[in-house]
């Protein structure tokens, strides 16, 4: 067979998690919590299975859950969206992103992605017959480089994929950046995917800037989120897309034949939990900020250097003072094998990483005990 995705192998997340398990390292590589999801949420799944909620959900998602998403969007971003025509529940944000891309991108179209970027974007674009144009974010803050963005635009540009809070850097997009983007693409036939899966993991009292709060951009956007990150259930692979009615209709044509619908009892449980526990969303930033601060305070005694993540559950660290001779892939393996802590190299999120990049990513969505054990090992290096 001639591969349609010749450059795709096993993802770095799978490889590093496997290596961590193999050598018994503390796994701070792949992003997922090592603590329990809320008991009330887990109990609700069993209750709904027992109650017979075991057949197909509606293709667009359970109405009760779509209503909860619409209510949340109104509360957090001040936008009234229709639960019927603008909210679609998907089996994970990954499927949502894939469907949005398939719905819009045609053969020969260009899609601008901002490197470093999440690994699912490019294969999804390629399967649609499109081509990714990689625009590196400006270091050290991972902000948009407007000159390079302008240079990347062409008559073939059909989509731009944004991600804020940003994996792997934790950087946040600002309202001024959204305004600048709106100005740049005004009058052009360009759509946005705004990957906001870490929307509730924003720290230091800074609110999340959502495309949902930007009238002009929302009109051409698919805004994607994931219950996995917000409710500590990454394995449930349940997410959603909010998009204007015409865009939602096109996305649903694809979603209908990729998966048809998400898992029914999980959707019921999430709808119940969201209705009964609105405080969960309010408490989440402080919950994760405490983990970030614990991890960073402990690492202050190490030879790693870093700026605290503004959002997400990832912390980047620079290891130049420890092993500047190693590239970040080799460093991640060395940390895992020799020091018992698994990390993710940042260069894998780039098409062409800066040669002198000496950054690895740690996930701090972990119990205090895990973070302390990992930090102890990292401080001993
Ligand atoms: N986008 C980004 C930036 C992510 O980090 C993740 C998490 N793996 C996803 C999308 C996919 O989310 P999900 O697990 O809901 O498919
Ligand atoms: N989003 C997760 C991360 O960045 C990984 C998800 C996956 O394994 N595909 O670590």
Tab-separated table of C-alpha atoms and ligand atoms in Angstrom:
chain	number	residue	atom	x	y	z
A	1	UNK	CA	0.000	0.000	0.000
A	2	UNK	CA	1.178	3.531	-0.717
A	3	UNK	CA	0.615	5.404	2.520
A	4	UNK	CA	-1.578	8.491	2.423
A	5	UNK	CA	0.294	9.700	5.512
A	6	UNK	CA	3.918	8.702	4.847
A	7	UNK	CA	5.289	11.010	7.526
A	8	UNK	CA	3.062	9.775	10.329
A	9	UNK	CA	4.367	7.316	12.911
A	10	UNK	CA	3.309	6.490	16.478
A	11	UNK	CA	2.694	9.722	18.392
A	12	UNK	CA	5.258	11.026	20.835
A	13	UNK	CA	2.612	10.804	23.596
A	14	UNK	CA	2.214	7.050	23.106
A	15	UNK	CA	5.962	6.507	22.753
A	16	UNK	CA	6.906	8.419	25.903
A	17	UNK	CA	4.116	6.867	27.989
A	18	UNK	CA	5.265	3.419	26.849
A	19	UNK	CA	8.885	4.176	27.675
A	20	UNK	CA	7.868	5.512	31.101
A	21	UNK	CA	5.963	2.289	31.829
A	22	UNK	CA	8.830	0.157	30.522
A	23	UNK	CA	11.465	1.721	32.765
A	24	UNK	CA	9.163	2.494	35.705
A	25	UNK	CA	9.545	6.283	35.409
A	26	UNK	CA	7.093	8.835	36.809
A	27	UNK	CA	5.063	9.774	33.764
A	28	UNK	CA	4.893	13.547	33.347
A	29	UNK	CA	4.870	13.161	29.556
A	30	UNK	CA	1.426	12.504	27.999
A	31	UNK	CA	-1.142	14.959	29.352
A	32	UNK	CA	-3.627	13.273	31.679
A	33	UNK	CA	-4.504	13.464	35.381
A	34	UNK	CA	-3.318	10.708	37.748
A	35	UNK	CA	-6.093	11.564	40.226
A	36	UNK	CA	-9.747	10.535	40.290
A	37	UNK	CA	-12.515	12.289	38.410
A	38	UNK	CA	-15.333	13.680	40.614
A	39	UNK	CA	-17.187	10.772	42.268
A	40	UNK	CA	-20.578	12.276	41.445
A	41	UNK	CA	-19.638	12.323	37.767
A	42	UNK	CA	-18.440	8.707	37.740
A	43	UNK	CA	-21.472	7.519	39.742
A	44	UNK	CA	-23.786	9.179	37.255
A	45	UNK	CA	-22.420	7.003	34.418
A	46	UNK	CA	-23.391	3.813	36.254
A	47	UNK	CA	-26.776	5.252	37.105
A	48	UNK	CA	-27.505	6.104	33.478
A	49	UNK	CA	-26.334	2.729	32.217
A	50	UNK	CA	-28.614	1.038	34.785
A	51	UNK	CA	-31.455	3.322	33.717
A	52	UNK	CA	-31.088	2.019	30.160
A	53	UNK	CA	-29.381	4.982	28.496
A	54	UNK	CA	-27.380	2.623	26.316
A	55	UNK	CA	-28.522	3.245	22.752
A	56	UNK	CA	-27.382	5.826	20.211
A	57	UNK	CA	-27.450	9.445	21.292
A	58	UNK	CA	-28.799	11.990	18.817
A	59	UNK	CA	-26.226	12.639	16.081
A	60	UNK	CA	-25.690	16.221	17.275
A	61	UNK	CA	-25.389	15.233	20.938
A	62	UNK	CA	-27.734	14.806	23.885
A	63	UNK	CA	-29.995	17.891	24.110
A	64	UNK	CA	-29.435	18.214	27.872
A	65	UNK	CA	-25.671	18.386	27.348
A	66	UNK	CA	-25.912	20.805	24.442
A	67	UNK	CA	-28.069	23.033	26.692
A	68	UNK	CA	-25.392	22.931	29.386
A	69	UNK	CA	-22.725	23.933	26.882
A	70	UNK	CA	-24.869	26.787	25.566
A	71	UNK	CA	-25.493	27.996	29.138
A	72	UNK	CA	-21.781	27.860	29.881
A	73	UNK	CA	-20.911	29.806	26.752
A	74	UNK	CA	-23.399	32.506	27.797
A	75	UNK	CA	-21.998	32.681	31.332
A	76	UNK	CA	-18.316	32.701	30.447
A	77	UNK	CA	-18.205	34.457	27.082
A	78	UNK	CA	-21.436	36.451	26.939
A	79	UNK	CA	-22.621	34.832	23.711
A	80	UNK	CA	-26.137	33.442	23.272
A	81	UNK	CA	-25.698	30.338	21.094
A	82	UNK	CA	-28.433	27.957	20.014
A	83	UNK	CA	-28.059	24.533	21.619
A	84	UNK	CA	-29.862	23.109	18.581
A	85	UNK	CA	-28.051	24.698	15.697
A	86	UNK	CA	-24.682	25.835	17.070
A	87	UNK	CA	-23.511	23.157	19.538
A	88	UNK	CA	-22.377	19.668	18.493
A	89	UNK	CA	-21.110	17.020	20.921
A	90	UNK	CA	-18.252	14.941	19.510
A	91	UNK	CA	-16.193	11.927	20.573
A	92	UNK	CA	-13.304	14.085	21.735
A	93	UNK	CA	-11.905	17.398	20.577
A	94	UNK	CA	-9.723	15.459	18.149
A	95	UNK	CA	-12.757	14.312	16.160
A	96	UNK	CA	-14.220	17.809	16.312
A	97	UNK	CA	-11.057	19.294	14.811
A	98	UNK	CA	-10.914	16.579	12.165
A	99	UNK	CA	-14.548	17.142	11.130
A	100	UNK	CA	-14.174	20.937	11.003
A	101	UNK	CA	-11.172	20.557	8.712
A	102	UNK	CA	-12.885	18.021	6.440
A	103	UNK	CA	-15.954	20.254	6.242
A	104	UNK	CA	-14.016	23.225	4.889
A	105	UNK	CA	-10.642	22.290	3.406
A	106	UNK	CA	-10.510	21.176	-0.227
A	107	UNK	CA	-7.757	19.748	-2.347
A	108	UNK	CA	-5.017	22.349	-2.829
A	109	UNK	CA	-6.151	24.579	0.050
A	110	UNK	CA	-3.657	25.911	2.569
A	111	UNK	CA	-4.126	25.845	6.323
A	112	UNK	CA	-1.969	28.032	8.547
A	113	UNK	CA	-0.845	26.380	11.771
A	114	UNK	CA	1.239	28.082	14.424
A	115	UNK	CA	4.262	26.026	15.464
A	116	UNK	CA	4.750	24.436	17.914
A	117	UNK	CA	1.305	22.893	17.340
A	118	UNK	CA	-0.721	19.884	18.389
A	119	UNK	CA	0.036	16.775	16.379
A	120	UNK	CA	-3.441	15.986	15.017
A	121	UNK	CA	-3.796	19.133	12.894
A	122	UNK	CA	-1.471	18.334	10.022
A	123	UNK	CA	-2.608	14.758	9.240
A	124	UNK	CA	-6.232	15.955	9.370
A	125	UNK	CA	-5.437	18.687	6.844
A	126	UNK	CA	-3.541	16.267	4.608
A	127	UNK	CA	-6.412	13.767	4.571
A	128	UNK	CA	-8.623	16.597	3.315
A	129	UNK	CA	-6.165	17.153	0.464
A	130	UNK	CA	-4.874	20.378	1.967
A	131	UNK	CA	-1.410	21.516	2.937
A	132	UNK	CA	-0.240	23.034	6.222
A	133	UNK	CA	1.720	26.271	6.122
A	134	UNK	CA	3.712	26.389	9.355
A	135	UNK	CA	4.194	29.784	10.979
A	136	UNK	CA	6.471	29.657	14.033
A	137	UNK	CA	5.309	31.526	17.131
A	138	UNK	CA	7.774	34.164	18.335
A	139	UNK	CA	10.044	33.063	21.191
A	140	UNK	CA	10.422	33.332	24.102
A	141	UNK	CA	6.732	34.111	24.771
A	142	UNK	CA	5.128	32.013	21.989
A	143	UNK	CA	3.172	34.991	20.656
A	144	UNK	CA	1.994	35.474	17.072
A	145	UNK	CA	4.645	36.830	14.706
A	146	UNK	CA	2.483	39.117	12.543
A	147	UNK	CA	5.016	39.648	9.811
A	148	UNK	CA	5.366	35.896	9.291
A	149	UNK	CA	1.603	35.520	9.509
A	150	UNK	CA	1.113	38.104	6.752
A	151	UNK	CA	3.794	36.464	4.644
A	152	UNK	CA	2.080	33.080	5.027
A	153	UNK	CA	-1.310	34.283	3.763
A	154	UNK	CA	-2.059	33.454	0.140
A	155	UNK	CA	-5.130	33.277	-2.105
A	156	UNK	CA	-5.188	29.563	-1.245
A	157	UNK	CA	-5.379	30.085	2.536
A	158	UNK	CA	-8.681	28.520	3.590
A	159	UNK	CA	-8.207	28.050	7.333
A	160	UNK	CA	-6.133	29.155	10.316
A	161	UNK	CA	-5.882	26.935	13.388
A	162	UNK	CA	-5.482	28.712	16.711
A	163	UNK	CA	-4.801	27.077	20.077
A	164	UNK	CA	-5.146	29.002	23.322
A	165	UNK	CA	-4.323	28.153	26.081
A	166	UNK	CA	-1.485	26.714	24.059
A	167	UNK	CA	-0.151	23.184	24.192
A	168	UNK	CA	2.813	22.815	24.824
A	169	UNK	CA	3.781	26.342	25.993
A	170	UNK	CA	0.824	27.347	28.167
A	171	UNK	CA	0.799	30.745	26.407
A	172	UNK	CA	-2.475	32.655	26.010
A	173	UNK	CA	-3.814	34.599	23.078
A	174	UNK	CA	-4.861	38.186	23.881
A	175	UNK	CA	-7.893	40.164	22.798
A	176	UNK	CA	-5.563	42.500	20.895
A	177	UNK	CA	-4.189	39.523	18.949
A	178	UNK	CA	-7.712	38.391	18.050
A	179	UNK	CA	-8.503	41.931	16.859
A	180	UNK	CA	-5.361	41.981	14.771
A	181	UNK	CA	-6.227	38.612	13.255
A	182	UNK	CA	-9.753	39.800	12.441
A	183	UNK	CA	-8.288	42.778	10.633
A	184	UNK	CA	-5.806	40.622	8.742
A	185	UNK	CA	-8.405	38.214	7.330
A	186	UNK	CA	-11.304	40.647	6.906
A	187	UNK	CA	-12.947	40.180	3.504
A	188	UNK	CA	-11.150	36.906	2.799
A	189	UNK	CA	-12.715	33.458	2.534
A	190	UNK	CA	-10.849	32.056	5.547
A	191	UNK	CA	-12.253	29.949	8.395
A	192	UNK	CA	-10.853	29.421	11.884
A	193	UNK	CA	-10.570	26.399	14.090
A	194	UNK	CA	-10.030	27.694	17.610
A	195	UNK	CA	-8.758	24.844	19.767
A	196	UNK	CA	-9.704	25.939	23.280
A	197	UNK	CA	-9.588	22.571	25.055
A	198	UNK	CA	-7.748	24.142	28.024
A	199	UNK	CA	-10.204	27.070	28.280
A	200	UNK	CA	-10.750	26.570	32.027
A	201	UNK	CA	-7.067	26.139	32.868
A	202	UNK	CA	-5.991	29.789	32.906
A	203	UNK	CA	-4.086	31.123	35.904
A	204	UNK	CA	-3.138	34.234	37.875
A	205	UNK	CA	-6.594	35.773	37.588
A	206	UNK	CA	-6.252	36.321	33.841
A	207	UNK	CA	-9.457	35.262	32.079
A	208	UNK	CA	-9.494	33.045	28.992
A	209	UNK	CA	-9.899	35.033	25.779
A	210	UNK	CA	-12.275	32.958	23.672
A	211	UNK	CA	-13.112	33.407	20.018
A	212	UNK	CA	-16.678	32.954	21.293
A	213	UNK	CA	-16.444	36.441	22.769
A	214	UNK	CA	-15.335	37.960	19.441
A	215	UNK	CA	-18.312	38.664	17.148
A	216	UNK	CA	-16.397	39.128	13.934
A	217	UNK	CA	-14.188	36.064	14.326
A	218	UNK	CA	-16.930	33.810	15.685
A	219	UNK	CA	-18.882	34.280	12.454
A	220	UNK	CA	-16.204	32.209	10.651
A	221	UNK	CA	-15.092	29.886	13.454
A	222	UNK	CA	-15.342	26.387	14.816
A	223	UNK	CA	-14.616	26.708	18.547
A	224	UNK	CA	-13.551	23.367	19.984
A	225	UNK	CA	-13.355	22.192	23.598
A	226	UNK	CA	-12.977	18.935	25.521
A	227	UNK	CA	-14.772	17.643	28.610
A	228	UNK	CA	-11.720	15.433	29.100
A	229	UNK	CA	-9.547	18.320	30.287
A	230	UNK	CA	-12.246	20.138	32.223
A	231	UNK	CA	-13.658	17.172	34.173
A	232	UNK	CA	-10.475	15.073	34.586
A	233	UNK	CA	-11.715	12.362	32.209
A	234	UNK	CA	-9.386	12.365	29.192
A	235	UNK	CA	-10.269	8.703	28.556
A	236	UNK	CA	-13.920	9.554	27.979
A	237	UNK	CA	-12.984	11.219	24.680
A	238	UNK	CA	-15.940	13.583	24.772
A	239	UNK	CA	-15.766	17.116	23.418
A	240	UNK	CA	-17.793	19.673	21.540
A	241	UNK	CA	-17.768	22.283	18.814
A	242	UNK	CA	-19.572	25.609	18.870
A	243	UNK	CA	-19.975	27.173	15.430
A	244	UNK	CA	-22.513	29.404	13.653
A	245	UNK	CA	-25.484	27.462	12.207
A	246	UNK	CA	-24.245	27.182	8.619
A	247	UNK	CA	-20.804	26.006	9.708
A	248	UNK	CA	-22.302	23.610	12.271
A	249	UNK	CA	-24.508	22.138	9.553
A	250	UNK	CA	-21.487	21.419	7.348
A	251	UNK	CA	-19.488	20.011	10.254
A	252	UNK	CA	-22.384	17.726	11.180
A	253	UNK	CA	-22.448	16.280	7.655
A	254	UNK	CA	-18.931	15.007	8.294
A	255	UNK	CA	-19.413	14.037	11.944
A	256	UNK	CA	-22.489	12.039	10.943
A	257	UNK	CA	-20.295	9.670	8.943
A	258	UNK	CA	-17.106	9.709	10.979
A	259	UNK	CA	-18.776	8.654	14.241
A	260	UNK	CA	-22.457	9.535	14.014
A	261	UNK	CA	-22.607	10.261	17.759
A	262	UNK	CA	-20.708	10.242	21.039
A	263	UNK	CA	-21.120	7.752	23.899
A	264	UNK	CA	-24.631	8.082	25.384
A	265	UNK	CA	-24.224	7.417	29.148
A	266	UNK	CA	-21.155	9.664	29.298
A	267	UNK	CA	-23.152	12.519	27.798
A	268	UNK	CA	-25.958	11.989	30.328
A	269	UNK	CA	-23.458	11.956	33.199
A	270	UNK	CA	-21.743	15.141	32.027
A	271	UNK	CA	-25.091	16.917	31.613
A	272	UNK	CA	-26.155	15.934	35.157
A	273	UNK	CA	-22.831	16.912	36.649
A	274	UNK	CA	-22.670	20.270	34.902
A	275	UNK	CA	-26.188	21.121	36.076
A	276	UNK	CA	-25.539	20.060	39.678
A	277	UNK	CA	-21.966	21.360	40.061
A	278	UNK	CA	-21.458	24.732	38.408
A	279	UNK	CA	-18.804	25.421	41.067
A	280	UNK	CA	-16.492	22.900	39.367
A	281	UNK	CA	-15.692	25.383	36.592
A	282	UNK	CA	-15.219	28.251	39.008
A	283	UNK	CA	-12.810	26.233	41.151
A	284	UNK	CA	-10.752	24.689	38.350
A	285	UNK	CA	-8.263	27.536	37.751
A	286	UNK	CA	-7.256	27.661	41.441
A	287	UNK	CA	-7.093	23.860	41.611
A	288	UNK	CA	-4.590	23.673	38.745
A	289	UNK	CA	-2.748	26.864	39.676
A	290	UNK	CA	-1.931	25.280	43.036
A	291	UNK	CA	-0.451	22.287	41.206
A	292	UNK	CA	1.548	24.509	38.876
A	293	UNK	CA	2.869	26.520	41.797
A	294	UNK	CA	3.750	23.475	43.871
A	295	UNK	CA	5.675	21.965	40.952
A	296	UNK	CA	7.421	25.243	40.065
A	297	UNK	CA	8.272	26.068	43.699
A	298	UNK	CA	9.865	22.645	44.055
A	299	UNK	CA	11.760	23.015	40.754
A	300	UNK	CA	13.174	26.350	41.904
A	301	UNK	CA	15.870	24.226	43.598
A	302	UNK	CA	16.763	22.512	40.323
A	303	UNK	CA	19.013	23.548	37.441
A	304	UNK	CA	16.052	23.806	35.086
A	305	UNK	CA	14.915	27.332	34.233
A	306	UNK	CA	11.366	28.313	33.356
A	307	UNK	CA	8.612	30.896	33.242
A	308	UNK	CA	5.445	29.676	34.932
A	309	UNK	CA	2.783	28.488	32.496
A	310	UNK	CA	-0.034	31.014	32.062
A	311	UNK	CA	-2.488	28.230	31.219
A	312	UNK	CA	-2.921	24.475	30.424
A	313	UNK	CA	-1.578	21.717	32.658
A	314	UNK	CA	1.858	21.779	31.070
A	315	UNK	CA	5.073	23.406	32.260
A	316	UNK	CA	7.944	24.002	29.839
A	317	UNK	CA	11.455	23.963	31.259
A	318	UNK	CA	14.782	24.898	29.706
A	319	UNK	CA	17.551	22.392	30.413
A	320	UNK	CA	20.491	24.275	28.852
A	321	UNK	CA	22.277	24.424	32.203
A	322	UNK	CA	22.100	20.635	32.579
A	323	UNK	CA	22.693	18.930	29.230
A	324	UNK	CA	23.008	21.542	26.467
A	325	UNK	CA	24.752	18.825	24.449
A	326	UNK	CA	21.519	16.822	24.069
A	327	UNK	CA	18.671	17.700	21.723
A	328	UNK	CA	15.254	17.620	23.369
A	329	UNK	CA	14.308	14.141	22.120
A	330	UNK	CA	17.518	12.701	23.544
A	331	UNK	CA	17.020	14.753	26.724
A	332	UNK	CA	13.482	13.386	27.216
A	333	UNK	CA	14.775	9.849	26.878
A	334	UNK	CA	17.700	10.526	29.186
A	335	UNK	CA	15.388	12.017	31.825
A	336	UNK	CA	13.077	9.026	31.544
A	337	UNK	CA	15.708	6.281	31.535
A	338	UNK	CA	18.379	7.752	33.793
A	339	UNK	CA	16.395	9.935	36.157
A	340	UNK	CA	12.980	8.303	36.275
A	341	UNK	CA	10.847	11.217	35.071
A	342	UNK	CA	9.263	11.143	31.596
A	343	UNK	CA	8.873	14.378	29.600
A	344	UNK	CA	7.788	15.419	26.105
A	345	UNK	CA	10.298	17.083	23.743
A	346	UNK	CA	8.992	20.362	22.304
A	347	UNK	CA	10.634	20.000	18.874
A	348	UNK	CA	8.128	17.312	17.847
A	349	UNK	CA	5.421	20.018	17.769
A	350	UNK	CA	7.362	21.822	15.033
A	351	UNK	CA	7.850	21.169	11.348
A	352	UNK	CA	11.238	22.831	11.725
A	353	UNK	CA	12.252	23.471	15.322
A	354	UNK	CA	14.831	26.148	16.152
A	355	UNK	CA	18.215	24.385	16.259
A	356	UNK	CA	19.084	25.619	19.741
A	357	UNK	CA	15.733	24.688	21.316
A	358	UNK	CA	16.416	23.145	24.716
A	359	UNK	CA	12.898	22.785	26.077
A	360	UNK	CA	10.934	19.832	27.406
A	361	UNK	CA	7.332	19.715	28.658
A	362	UNK	CA	6.145	18.287	31.964
A	363	UNK	CA	2.472	17.643	32.751
A	364	UNK	CA	1.496	18.798	36.258
A	365	UNK	CA	-2.033	17.308	36.267
A	366	UNK	CA	-0.829	15.014	39.019
A	367	UNK	CA	-1.349	14.296	42.724
A	368	UNK	CA	0.801	16.295	45.132
A	369	UNK	CA	2.708	13.124	46.012
A	370	UNK	CA	3.545	12.468	42.332
A	371	UNK	CA	4.726	16.042	41.809
A	372	UNK	CA	6.903	15.890	44.939
A	373	UNK	CA	8.493	12.591	43.930
A	374	UNK	CA	9.172	13.847	40.408
A	375	UNK	CA	10.581	17.162	41.623
A	376	UNK	CA	12.898	15.375	44.035
A	377	UNK	CA	14.370	13.390	41.153
A	378	UNK	CA	14.614	16.476	38.932
A	379	UNK	CA	16.327	18.529	41.635
A	380	UNK	CA	18.939	15.799	42.103
A	381	UNK	CA	20.181	16.108	38.504
B	1	LIG	N1	-6.080	19.836	21.238
B	1	LIG	C1	-5.086	19.968	22.126
B	1	LIG	C2	-4.233	21.190	22.096
B	1	LIG	C3	-4.853	18.971	23.071
B	1	LIG	O1	-3.845	19.076	23.929
B	1	LIG	C4	-5.702	17.844	23.095
B	1	LIG	C5	-5.502	16.800	24.162
B	1	LIG	N2	-5.011	15.612	23.719
B	1	LIG	C6	-6.722	17.747	22.131
B	1	LIG	C7	-6.876	18.757	21.225
B	1	LIG	C8	-7.622	16.558	22.017
B	1	LIG	O2	-8.609	16.464	23.002
B	1	LIG	P1	-9.493	15.146	23.140
B	1	LIG	O3	-8.738	14.222	24.022
B	1	LIG	O4	-10.786	15.604	23.731
B	1	LIG	O5	-9.680	14.573	21.782
B	2	LIG	N1	-3.098	16.109	24.482
B	2	LIG	C1	-2.251	15.177	25.150
B	2	LIG	C2	-0.890	15.794	25.328
B	2	LIG	O1	-0.572	16.789	24.735
B	2	LIG	C3	-2.042	13.876	24.439
B	2	LIG	C4	-3.195	13.228	23.806
B	2	LIG	C5	-2.784	11.983	23.069
B	2	LIG	O2	-2.115	11.140	23.631
B	2	LIG	N2	-3.122	11.906	21.836
B	2	LIG	O3	-0.105	15.246	26.065
